[in-house]
Short mmCIF file of C-alpha atoms in Angstrom, two decimals:
data_model
loop_
_atom_site.label_atom_id
_atom_site.label_comp_id
_atom_site.label_asym_id
_atom_site.label_seq_id
_atom_site.Cartn_x
_atom_site.Cartn_y
_atom_site.Cartn_z
CA MET A 1 15.97 7.87 86.63
CA SER A 2 14.19 9.19 83.57
CA LEU A 3 15.27 9.30 79.94
CA ILE A 4 14.07 10.82 76.68
CA SER A 5 15.19 9.00 73.54
CA TRP A 6 14.17 10.48 70.19
CA ASN A 7 15.03 9.84 66.56
CA CYS A 8 14.47 13.50 65.76
CA HIS A 9 15.64 13.98 62.11
CA GLY A 10 16.63 17.62 61.92
CA LEU A 11 17.09 19.15 65.37
CA GLY A 12 18.08 22.35 63.59
CA THR A 13 14.52 23.11 62.49
CA PRO A 14 12.76 25.65 64.73
CA TRP A 15 9.76 23.35 65.22
CA ALA A 16 11.83 20.35 66.36
CA PHE A 17 14.09 22.46 68.58
CA GLN A 18 11.14 24.15 70.32
CA PHE A 19 9.14 20.92 70.71
CA LEU A 20 12.07 19.06 72.26
CA LYS A 21 12.91 22.02 74.49
CA GLU A 22 9.32 22.20 75.80
CA ILE A 23 9.04 18.46 76.47
CA THR A 24 12.45 18.45 78.19
CA LEU A 25 11.57 21.37 80.45
CA GLN A 26 8.20 19.77 81.24
CA LYS A 27 9.43 16.21 81.96
CA ARG A 28 12.87 17.10 83.42
CA PRO A 29 14.63 13.83 82.40
CA ASP A 30 18.03 12.87 83.76
CA PHE A 31 19.29 11.96 80.27
CA ILE A 32 18.36 12.80 76.69
CA PHE A 33 19.48 10.59 73.80
CA LEU A 34 18.97 12.11 70.35
CA CYS A 35 19.80 10.02 67.30
CA GLU A 36 19.95 10.93 63.61
CA THR A 37 19.68 14.64 64.30
CA ILE A 38 21.59 15.54 61.11
CA SER A 39 22.83 18.52 63.14
CA LYS A 40 26.14 20.17 63.67
CA LYS A 41 27.73 19.90 67.10
CA ALA A 42 27.06 23.62 67.68
CA THR A 43 23.29 23.03 67.32
CA VAL A 44 23.35 20.22 69.85
CA GLU A 45 25.40 22.38 72.24
CA ARG A 46 22.91 25.25 71.81
CA PHE A 47 20.10 22.86 72.77
CA GLN A 48 22.12 21.69 75.78
CA ARG A 49 22.40 25.28 77.02
CA ALA A 50 18.73 26.01 76.30
CA VAL A 51 17.55 23.21 78.60
CA GLY A 52 20.30 23.57 81.22
CA PHE A 53 22.05 20.22 80.85
CA GLU A 54 25.67 19.90 81.98
CA GLY A 55 27.27 17.61 79.39
CA VAL A 56 26.93 16.70 75.75
CA LEU A 57 28.49 14.18 73.41
CA ALA A 58 27.89 14.89 69.73
CA VAL A 59 28.99 12.93 66.67
CA GLU A 60 29.08 15.07 63.53
CA SER A 61 27.10 13.83 60.55
CA GLN A 62 28.81 12.96 57.28
CA GLY A 63 26.76 14.97 54.81
CA ARG A 64 23.16 13.75 55.20
CA SER A 65 24.21 10.54 56.97
CA GLY A 66 24.84 9.76 60.61
CA GLY A 67 25.21 12.26 63.42
#
């Protein structure tokens, strides 16, 4: 089993999204845990579709906190 865990601060930025997408497609982990993304659920779901993962659990941020 393989896992990527990343405190990625701002998954919505094009650089972060592309970097994480490339590393995910290269390493093919079984799970990805992203913390403090400060992203809306729709952004996380878009990433899920981009890398071909089946499920996602997203916790919305409260302003610039959490998520």
